[in-house]
CSV table of C-alpha atoms in Angstrom, one decimal:
chain,number,residue,atom,x,y,z
V,1,MET,CA,50.9,256.8,-220.8
V,2,PRO,CA,53.7,258.9,-219.7
V,3,THR,CA,54.3,261.9,-221.6
V,4,TYR,CA,57.7,260.3,-223.9
V,5,ARG,CA,55.6,257.0,-224.9
V,6,VAL,CA,52.5,259.7,-226.3
V,7,ALA,CA,55.3,261.3,-228.1
V,8,GLU,CA,56.6,257.8,-229.3
V,9,THR,CA,53.6,256.0,-230.0
V,10,LEU,CA,50.9,258.6,-231.2
V,11,THR,CA,50.8,260.7,-234.5
V,12,VAL,CA,50.6,264.3,-232.8
V,13,GLU,CA,47.5,265.7,-234.3
V,14,PRO,CA,45.4,269.0,-232.8
V,15,GLU,CA,42.0,267.6,-231.4
V,16,SER,CA,43.1,263.9,-231.6
V,17,PHE,CA,40.8,263.0,-228.7
V,18,ASP,CA,37.5,264.4,-227.2
V,19,VAL,CA,39.1,264.8,-223.6
V,20,VAL,CA,42.8,264.6,-222.5
V,21,ILE,CA,43.9,264.3,-218.9
V,22,ILE,CA,47.3,265.2,-217.7
V,23,ASP,CA,47.9,264.1,-214.4
V,24,GLU,CA,50.9,265.1,-212.1
V,25,ALA,CA,51.2,268.2,-214.2
V,26,SER,CA,53.2,269.9,-211.5
V,27,GLN,CA,55.9,267.4,-212.5
V,28,SER,CA,56.1,268.2,-216.3
V,29,GLY,CA,58.1,270.6,-217.8
V,30,ILE,CA,57.5,272.8,-220.9
V,31,ASP,CA,58.3,269.7,-223.2
V,32,ALA,CA,54.9,268.5,-222.6
V,33,LEU,CA,53.1,271.5,-223.6
V,34,PHE,CA,52.1,269.6,-227.3
V,35,LEU,CA,49.6,267.4,-224.8
V,36,PHE,CA,47.4,270.7,-224.7
V,37,TRP,CA,47.1,270.1,-228.5
V,38,LEU,CA,46.0,266.9,-228.3
V,39,GLY,CA,42.5,267.7,-227.0
V,40,LYS,CA,39.3,269.1,-227.4
V,41,GLN,CA,38.8,269.4,-223.9
V,42,VAL,CA,42.0,269.3,-221.2
V,43,VAL,CA,41.9,268.4,-217.7
V,44,VAL,CA,44.7,269.4,-216.0
V,45,VAL,CA,45.5,267.5,-212.6
V,46,GLY,CA,48.6,268.7,-210.4
V,47,ASP,CA,49.7,270.8,-207.4
V,48,ASP,CA,52.3,273.7,-207.6
V,49,ASN,CA,53.0,273.2,-203.8
V,50,GLN,CA,54.8,270.2,-204.7
V,51,ILE,CA,58.4,269.6,-206.3
V,52,SER,CA,58.5,271.5,-210.1
V,53,PRO,CA,60.5,270.2,-212.6
V,54,ALA,CA,64.5,269.6,-212.0
V,55,HIS,CA,66.6,269.9,-214.9
V,56,VAL,CA,70.0,269.2,-213.4
V,57,GLY,CA,72.8,270.6,-215.2
V,58,ILE,CA,71.4,273.2,-217.4
V,59,ASN,CA,72.5,276.7,-216.9
V,60,VAL,CA,69.5,279.4,-216.4
V,61,GLU,CA,71.2,282.2,-217.8
V,62,ASP,CA,71.4,280.2,-221.6
V,63,VAL,CA,67.7,279.6,-221.1
V,64,ALA,CA,67.0,283.1,-220.5
V,65,ALA,CA,69.2,284.4,-223.4
V,66,LEU,CA,67.3,281.9,-225.6
V,67,GLN,CA,63.8,283.3,-224.2
V,68,ARG,CA,65.4,286.8,-225.2
V,69,GLN,CA,66.4,285.8,-228.6
V,70,HIS,CA,63.6,284.0,-230.0
V,71,LEU,CA,60.4,285.1,-228.1
V,72,GLY,CA,60.7,288.9,-228.0
V,73,GLU,CA,57.7,290.4,-226.6
V,74,PHE,CA,55.7,287.1,-226.4
V,75,GLU,CA,53.4,287.5,-223.0
V,76,PHE,CA,54.1,284.6,-221.3
V,77,ARG,CA,57.7,284.3,-222.1
V,78,ASN,CA,58.6,284.2,-218.3
V,79,LEU,CA,56.7,281.0,-217.8
V,80,LEU,CA,58.6,279.0,-220.3
V,81,GLY,CA,61.8,278.4,-218.1
V,82,ILE,CA,63.4,274.9,-217.2
V,83,GLU,CA,61.7,275.5,-213.7
V,84,ASN,CA,58.2,276.0,-214.8
V,85,SER,CA,55.8,273.3,-215.1
V,86,LEU,CA,52.9,272.3,-217.1
V,87,PHE,CA,50.7,273.1,-214.4
V,88,ASP,CA,52.2,276.6,-214.0
V,89,GLN,CA,51.1,277.0,-218.1
V,90,ALA,CA,47.6,275.4,-217.5
V,91,LYS,CA,46.7,278.2,-214.6
V,92,VAL,CA,47.9,281.1,-216.7
V,93,ARG,CA,46.0,279.7,-219.8
V,94,PHE,CA,42.6,278.0,-218.7
V,95,LEU,CA,40.0,279.1,-216.5
V,96,GLY,CA,37.9,277.0,-213.9
V,97,GLU,CA,40.4,276.1,-211.6
V,98,VAL,CA,39.0,273.6,-209.0
V,99,TRP,CA,40.6,272.6,-205.6
V,100,LEU,CA,40.1,269.5,-204.2
V,101,THR,CA,40.5,269.4,-200.7
V,102,GLU,CA,39.7,266.1,-199.6
V,103,HIS,CA,42.8,264.0,-198.9
V,104,PHE,CA,43.0,260.1,-198.3
V,105,ARG,CA,46.2,258.8,-197.8
V,106,CYS,CA,47.7,260.0,-194.9
V,107,MET,CA,46.9,259.9,-190.8
V,108,PRO,CA,45.5,263.5,-189.9
V,109,GLU,CA,48.6,264.3,-188.0
V,110,ILE,CA,50.7,263.6,-190.9
V,111,ILE,CA,49.2,265.4,-193.7
V,112,GLU,CA,48.8,268.6,-191.2
V,113,PHE,CA,51.9,269.4,-191.6
V,114,SER,CA,51.4,270.2,-195.1
V,115,ASN,CA,48.2,272.2,-194.0
V,116,ARG,CA,50.4,274.3,-191.3
V,117,LEU,CA,53.1,275.0,-194.0
V,118,LEU,CA,51.2,275.4,-197.2
V,119,TYR,CA,47.5,274.7,-197.7
V,120,ARG,CA,46.0,276.5,-194.5
V,121,PRO,CA,47.6,279.7,-195.0
V,122,GLN,CA,46.2,279.7,-198.4
V,123,GLN,CA,42.8,279.0,-196.8
V,124,ARG,CA,42.7,275.6,-198.7
V,125,PRO,CA,43.5,273.4,-195.9
V,126,LEU,CA,43.3,269.5,-196.7
V,127,GLU,CA,40.4,267.5,-194.9
V,128,PRO,CA,41.8,263.7,-193.8
V,129,LEU,CA,39.7,261.2,-194.7
V,130,ARG,CA,41.4,258.3,-193.4
V,131,GLN,CA,39.3,256.6,-190.9
V,132,PHE,CA,41.5,254.8,-187.9
V,133,GLY,CA,40.4,253.5,-184.3
V,134,ASN,CA,42.4,253.3,-180.8
V,135,ASP,CA,44.7,250.6,-181.9
V,136,ARG,CA,47.2,252.3,-184.5
V,137,LEU,CA,50.7,253.2,-184.7
V,138,PRO,CA,51.5,256.5,-183.4
V,139,PRO,CA,51.7,258.8,-186.3
V,140,LEU,CA,54.8,260.9,-185.7
V,141,VAL,CA,57.9,259.5,-184.3
V,142,ARG,CA,60.8,261.7,-183.6
V,143,ARG,CA,64.2,260.6,-182.8
V,144,PHE,CA,67.2,263.3,-181.9
V,145,VAL,CA,70.8,262.0,-182.3
V,146,PRO,CA,72.8,264.3,-180.2
V,147,HIS,CA,76.4,263.8,-181.6
V,148,GLY,CA,75.2,263.5,-185.1
V,149,GLU,CA,77.6,265.6,-187.5
V,150,ARG,CA,77.1,266.0,-191.6
V,151,GLU,CA,80.3,265.3,-193.4
V,152,GLY,CA,80.6,266.6,-196.9
V,153,THR,CA,78.8,269.4,-198.7
V,154,GLY,CA,75.9,269.1,-201.5
V,155,GLY,CA,75.3,266.0,-202.9
V,156,ARG,CA,77.7,264.2,-200.9
V,157,ALA,CA,76.8,265.3,-197.6
V,158,VAL,CA,75.8,262.5,-195.2
V,159,ASN,CA,75.3,261.7,-191.4
V,160,ARG,CA,76.4,259.0,-190.7
V,161,ALA,CA,75.1,258.8,-186.9
V,162,GLU,CA,71.6,259.6,-188.0
V,163,ALA,CA,72.1,256.9,-190.7
V,164,ASP,CA,72.6,254.2,-188.2
V,165,ALA,CA,69.7,255.4,-185.8
V,166,LEU,CA,67.6,255.0,-188.7
V,167,ILE,CA,68.6,251.8,-189.9
V,168,GLU,CA,68.5,250.6,-186.1
V,169,ALA,CA,65.1,252.0,-186.0
V,170,LEU,CA,63.9,250.4,-189.3
V,171,ILE,CA,65.1,246.9,-188.5
V,172,GLU,CA,63.3,246.6,-185.2
V,173,CYS,CA,60.2,247.8,-187.0
V,174,HIS,CA,60.3,245.1,-189.4
V,175,GLU,CA,60.7,242.7,-186.6
V,176,ASP,CA,58.3,244.2,-184.8
V,177,PRO,CA,54.5,242.2,-185.2
V,178,ARG,CA,52.7,245.9,-185.5
V,179,TYR,CA,54.1,246.3,-188.7
V,180,ASP,CA,53.4,243.1,-190.3
V,181,GLY,CA,52.4,243.7,-194.2
V,182,LEU,CA,53.6,247.5,-194.0
V,183,SER,CA,55.9,248.9,-196.5
V,184,PHE,CA,58.7,251.1,-195.8
V,185,GLY,CA,60.4,254.6,-197.6
V,186,VAL,CA,63.7,256.3,-196.3
V,187,ILE,CA,63.9,259.7,-197.7
V,188,GLY,CA,67.2,261.7,-196.8
V,189,LEU,CA,66.6,265.5,-196.8
V,190,LEU,CA,69.8,266.7,-198.0
V,191,GLY,CA,72.7,265.3,-200.1
V,192,GLY,CA,73.5,261.6,-200.3
V,193,GLN,CA,72.2,260.6,-197.2
V,194,ALA,CA,69.5,258.2,-198.5
V,195,ASP,CA,72.3,256.7,-201.1
V,196,TYR,CA,74.4,255.8,-197.9
V,197,ILE,CA,71.5,254.2,-195.7
V,198,GLU,CA,70.6,252.2,-198.8
V,199,GLY,CA,74.0,250.9,-198.9
V,200,ARG,CA,74.4,250.0,-195.5
V,201,LEU,CA,71.0,248.4,-195.5
V,202,LEU,CA,71.9,246.1,-198.3
V,203,GLU,CA,74.3,244.7,-196.1
V,204,TRP,CA,71.8,244.0,-193.1
V,205,LEU,CA,68.2,242.7,-195.1
V,206,PRO,CA,68.2,240.3,-197.7
V,207,SER,CA,66.3,240.8,-201.2
V,208,ASP,CA,62.8,239.1,-200.0
V,209,VAL,CA,62.8,242.0,-197.4
V,210,TRP,CA,63.2,244.6,-199.8
V,211,HIS,CA,60.5,243.2,-201.8
V,212,ASP,CA,57.9,242.6,-199.0
V,213,ARG,CA,58.1,245.7,-197.5
V,214,ARG,CA,58.3,247.3,-200.9
V,215,LEU,CA,61.4,249.3,-199.3
V,216,ARG,CA,62.9,252.2,-201.3
V,217,CYS,CA,65.6,255.0,-200.3
V,218,GLY,CA,65.8,258.1,-202.0
V,219,ASN,CA,65.3,262.0,-201.9
V,220,ALA,CA,62.0,264.0,-202.1
V,221,TYR,CA,62.2,264.1,-206.3
V,222,ASP,CA,62.2,260.1,-206.1
V,223,PHE,CA,58.9,259.8,-203.7
V,224,GLN,CA,57.2,262.3,-205.5
V,225,GLY,CA,53.7,260.6,-206.9
V,226,ASP,CA,54.8,257.5,-204.5
V,227,GLU,CA,53.9,256.2,-201.1
V,228,ARG,CA,54.6,253.9,-198.3
V,229,ASP,CA,53.0,253.1,-195.2
V,230,VAL,CA,56.0,254.1,-192.9
V,231,ILE,CA,58.2,256.8,-193.8
V,232,PHE,CA,61.7,257.4,-192.2
V,233,LEU,CA,63.2,260.8,-192.6
V,234,SER,CA,66.7,262.0,-191.9
V,235,MET,CA,67.4,265.9,-191.6
V,236,VAL,CA,71.1,265.1,-192.1
V,237,ARG,CA,72.3,268.8,-191.6
V,238,SER,CA,73.9,269.8,-188.2
V,239,LEU,CA,76.0,273.1,-186.8
V,240,LYS,CA,79.0,273.0,-188.4
V,241,LEU,CA,82.1,274.6,-185.9
V,242,GLY,CA,81.6,278.2,-185.3
V,243,GLU,CA,78.0,278.0,-186.3
V,244,PHE,CA,75.5,279.5,-183.7
V,245,LYS,CA,72.4,278.9,-185.8
V,246,ILE,CA,72.0,277.4,-189.4
V,247,PRO,CA,70.7,279.4,-191.9
V,248,ALA,CA,67.0,279.1,-192.7
V,249,LEU,CA,65.7,277.3,-195.8
V,250,GLY,CA,62.9,279.5,-197.1
V,251,GLN,CA,63.1,279.2,-201.0
V,252,ARG,CA,59.7,278.1,-202.6
V,253,ALA,CA,61.7,274.9,-203.7
V,254,ASP,CA,62.2,274.0,-200.2
V,255,GLU,CA,59.0,274.0,-199.0
V,256,GLN,CA,57.8,272.5,-202.1
V,257,ARG,CA,60.5,269.6,-201.2
V,258,PHE,CA,59.3,269.5,-197.6
V,259,ASN,CA,55.8,269.1,-198.2
V,260,VAL,CA,56.4,266.3,-200.5
V,261,ALA,CA,58.9,264.2,-198.2
V,262,ALA,CA,56.7,264.9,-194.9
V,263,SER,CA,53.2,263.7,-196.9
V,264,ARG,CA,54.5,260.4,-198.3
V,265,ALA,CA,53.4,258.2,-195.2
V,266,ARG,CA,50.1,256.7,-194.9
V,267,ASP,CA,50.5,255.1,-191.0
V,268,GLN,CA,53.4,256.6,-189.6
V,269,MET,CA,56.5,259.3,-190.3
V,270,TRP,CA,59.8,259.1,-188.4
V,271,LEU,CA,62.0,262.3,-188.0
V,272,PHE,CA,65.9,261.6,-187.5
V,273,HIS,CA,67.5,265.2,-186.6
V,274,SER,CA,70.7,266.5,-185.1
V,275,MET,CA,69.7,269.8,-184.4
V,276,THR,CA,67.5,271.2,-181.6
V,277,ALA,CA,64.7,274.1,-182.3
V,278,GLU,CA,66.7,276.7,-180.7
V,279,GLN,CA,69.4,276.1,-183.5
V,280,LEU,CA,67.3,276.7,-186.0
V,281,ASN,CA,65.2,279.8,-187.5
V,282,PRO,CA,61.9,279.7,-186.8
V,283,GLN,CA,61.1,280.8,-190.5
V,284,CYS,CA,63.2,277.6,-191.4
V,285,VAL,CA,61.1,274.8,-192.9
V,286,ARG,CA,63.3,272.4,-191.1
V,287,PHE,CA,62.1,274.0,-188.0
V,288,LYS,CA,58.8,273.9,-189.0
V,289,LEU,CA,59.0,270.4,-189.6
V,290,LEU,CA,60.7,269.3,-186.4
V,291,ASN,CA,58.3,271.8,-184.4
V,292,HIS,CA,55.3,269.5,-185.5
V,293,PHE,CA,56.8,266.6,-184.3
V,294,LEU,CA,57.5,268.4,-181.1
V,295,GLN,CA,53.8,270.0,-180.8
V,296,PRO,CA,51.8,267.6,-183.0
V,297,PRO,CA,47.9,268.2,-183.3
V,298,GLU,CA,45.5,266.5,-181.4
V,299,THR,CA,43.3,264.1,-183.3
V,300,ASP,CA,43.1,261.0,-181.4
V,301,MET,CA,39.7,260.3,-179.5
V,302,ASN,CA,40.2,261.0,-175.5
V,303,LEU,CA,37.8,258.7,-174.0
V,304,PHE,CA,35.0,260.1,-171.5
V,305,ASP,CA,35.2,258.4,-168.2
V,306,GLU,CA,33.4,260.8,-166.2
V,307,PRO,CA,30.8,259.9,-163.8
V,308,VAL,CA,27.3,260.1,-165.7
V,309,GLU,CA,23.7,259.4,-164.0
V,310,ARG,CA,20.4,258.4,-165.8
V,311,ASP,CA,18.1,261.0,-164.6
V,312,VAL,CA,20.4,263.7,-163.7
V,313,ARG,CA,21.6,265.8,-166.8
V,314,HIS,CA,25.3,266.0,-167.5
V,315,PRO,CA,26.6,269.2,-169.5
V,316,ALA,CA,28.3,267.4,-171.3
V,317,PHE,CA,25.0,265.8,-173.5
V,318,ASP,CA,22.4,267.9,-175.3
V,319,SER,CA,19.7,265.9,-173.9
V,320,LEU,CA,18.6,262.8,-171.3
V,321,PHE,CA,18.0,260.7,-174.1
V,322,GLU,CA,21.6,260.8,-175.8
V,323,GLN,CA,23.0,260.9,-172.0
V,324,ARG,CA,21.0,257.4,-171.1
V,325,VAL,CA,22.0,256.1,-174.9
V,326,PHE,CA,25.8,256.8,-174.1
V,327,LEU,CA,25.4,254.6,-170.8
V,328,ASP,CA,24.1,252.0,-172.4
V,329,ILE,CA,26.7,251.4,-174.8
V,330,ARG,CA,29.3,252.3,-172.1
V,331,GLU,CA,28.1,249.8,-169.5
V,332,ARG,CA,28.8,247.2,-172.4
V,333,GLY,CA,32.6,248.1,-172.2
V,334,TYR,CA,32.7,250.2,-175.2
V,335,ALA,CA,35.0,253.0,-175.5
V,336,VAL,CA,32.8,255.8,-176.4
V,337,ARG,CA,32.7,259.7,-176.3
V,338,PRO,CA,30.0,262.4,-176.4
V,339,GLN,CA,29.9,265.3,-178.8
V,340,PHE,CA,32.5,264.1,-181.0
V,341,GLU,CA,34.0,267.0,-183.5
V,342,ALA,CA,34.6,265.7,-187.2
V,343,TYR,CA,35.5,267.8,-190.2
V,344,GLY,CA,33.8,270.9,-188.7
V,345,TYR,CA,30.6,268.6,-187.4
V,346,ARG,CA,29.6,267.3,-184.2
V,347,ILE,CA,28.2,263.8,-183.7
V,348,ASP,CA,26.2,263.1,-180.9
V,349,ILE,CA,28.0,259.9,-179.7
V,350,VAL,CA,31.1,258.2,-181.0
V,351,VAL,CA,32.0,254.3,-180.2
V,352,ALA,CA,35.7,253.7,-181.4
V,353,GLY,CA,37.2,250.3,-182.0
V,354,ALA,CA,40.7,249.1,-182.8
V,355,GLN,CA,40.5,249.5,-186.3
V,356,ARG,CA,37.6,252.5,-186.8
V,357,LYS,CA,35.3,254.1,-185.2
V,358,LEU,CA,31.3,254.4,-185.7
V,359,ALA,CA,28.5,257.2,-185.2
V,360,VAL,CA,25.6,257.2,-183.2
V,361,GLU,CA,22.9,260.0,-183.5
V,362,CYS,CA,20.2,260.2,-181.2
V,363,ASP,CA,16.9,261.5,-182.8
V,364,GLY,CA,14.5,263.2,-180.0
V,365,ALA,CA,11.1,264.7,-181.5
V,366,ALA,CA,10.9,267.2,-179.1
V,367,TRP,CA,14.2,268.8,-180.0
V,368,HIS,CA,14.7,268.1,-183.4
V,369,GLY,CA,12.0,269.6,-185.8
V,370,HIS,CA,11.6,268.7,-189.4
V,371,GLU,CA,14.0,271.4,-190.6
V,372,GLN,CA,17.0,270.4,-187.9
V,373,TYR,CA,16.3,266.7,-189.1
V,374,ALA,CA,17.0,267.5,-192.3
V,375,LYS,CA,20.4,269.4,-191.5
V,376,ASP,CA,21.0,266.3,-189.6
V,377,LEU,CA,20.7,264.1,-193.0
V,378,ALA,CA,22.8,266.5,-194.9
V,379,ARG,CA,25.4,266.4,-192.2
V,380,GLN,CA,25.4,262.8,-192.3
V,381,ARG,CA,25.7,262.3,-196.1
V,382,ASP,CA,29.1,264.5,-195.7
V,383,LEU,CA,30.6,262.5,-193.1
V,384,GLU,CA,29.5,259.3,-194.8
V,385,ARG,CA,31.4,260.3,-197.7
V,386,ALA,CA,34.1,260.6,-195.5
V,387,GLY,CA,34.2,256.9,-194.3
V,388,TRP,CA,32.0,257.5,-191.4
V,389,THR,CA,28.9,254.7,-190.5
V,390,PHE,CA,26.1,255.9,-188.8
V,391,PHE,CA,23.4,254.3,-186.5
V,392,ARG,CA,20.2,256.5,-185.8
V,393,VAL,CA,17.9,255.8,-182.9
V,394,ARG,CA,14.7,257.6,-182.3
V,395,ASP,CA,13.3,258.5,-178.3
V,396,THR,CA,10.3,256.9,-179.2
V,397,ASP,CA,11.7,253.4,-180.2
V,398,TYR,CA,14.1,253.8,-177.5
V,399,TYR,CA,11.4,254.5,-174.6
V,400,LEU,CA,8.8,252.2,-175.9
V,401,ASN,CA,11.4,249.2,-175.6
V,402,ARG,CA,15.0,250.2,-175.1
V,403,LYS,CA,16.5,246.9,-175.7
V,404,ARG,CA,15.1,246.4,-179.5
V,405,ALA,CA,16.0,249.8,-180.3
V,406,LEU,CA,19.5,249.1,-179.8
V,407,GLU,CA,19.7,245.6,-180.8
V,408,PRO,CA,20.9,246.6,-184.3
V,409,LEU,CA,23.5,248.7,-182.9
V,410,TRP,CA,25.3,245.8,-181.3
V,411,ASP,CA,24.7,244.4,-184.7
V,412,LEU,CA,26.4,246.9,-186.7
V,413,LEU,CA,29.3,247.2,-184.2
V,414,GLN,CA,30.3,243.3,-184.5
V,415,GLU,CA,29.9,243.7,-188.0
V,416,HIS,CA,32.3,246.6,-188.4
V,417,GLY,CA,34.8,244.8,-185.9
V,418,ILE,CA,34.4,247.1,-183.0
V,419,HIS,CA,34.4,245.4,-179.6
V,420,PRO,CA,34.3,245.9,-176.3
V,421,ARG,CA,37.3,247.2,-174.6
V,422,GLY,CA,39.7,244.3,-174.0
V,423,MET,CA,38.0,242.0,-176.1
V,424,GLY,CA,39.6,241.2,-179.6
V,425,GLY,CA,37.5,239.8,-182.4
V,426,GLU,CA,37.8,235.9,-181.9
V,427,ALA,CA,37.0,237.0,-178.1
V,428,ALA,CA,33.7,239.1,-178.4
């Protein structure tokens, strides 16, 4: 239950529970400190790289005066401010911090922005574990709105041209069969853009579309802890008269806000912007987001179509045995690549379908001793945790009866919906 319901429902007594688990602690303020009191053990879950509690309308200086008046020389006085979270308290008060680095929500290209911005510099990059094949939506889509102009300031700032471009793209996606069954979200990165877009969309889309698409418009604060299949971001900001470069956003709170906004999309993230990279300071978080779209990471599997012979060793393979298995798979029309890298490991052969991939490992007695085989199995267990399915074939079985050795592979590919190129499931 949420914190306020805990306070309303329970008789607050120390150590009421053996274990208390506090989720989204980075969003909770110091008013939730009593939760530490309830458990003999406490598990605090949060991310201080995401948005901290927001207390609109409270004067920071008034809070500082109360801290000086009532807390005196209390050691953690500075952590009891309106901008501090329950997670900040836990980091100071408790030992045993555990970093979770496996990421299951976003496509790799989407969560890589957060890695570039925050997690990789801390030497704790998130490992994306989403399985995907060749028939997926482009993860990053950018739309430059050259005549976009910000109107108003603060919470009233809007960019009508960006809003119009976003609305047009969202409606096109809604009518595109590729987006059937996917949920939509709109995030304005400044001012009242999200409210303006919401008002316009209410004129265009009936209520059943809002329900079916789980369509929501808001800012980064509204979306923290939430997700959608497709997110449309509007940057809003533009050059004002007399400006040559836009002042940089580089505060910790700005990084947290952009980190949340750019990690809500599962399958696809759109960016609408009225500024060029040249108009932005390279240290600005806006520049970093735009540059991520301009120079996206490469994670798609490029097919290997080079000529390969059965009896002449090709440098892309570790052995002739692996090379021959590769040819058997490719000659059946499958999209296939040798020596594929995944999560720091190398897989002998990967077969890609529309929705997922399958790993093929070629075990040769001549080059796989007992120790190496044990390492291979340990690597396989790690990758299976990340959603990979493996098929292993031994050279002795292959050379004794090639057809029988590979028959289970064809069945496994069929079972997982991986078909030869140009063939859908029904045709296959």
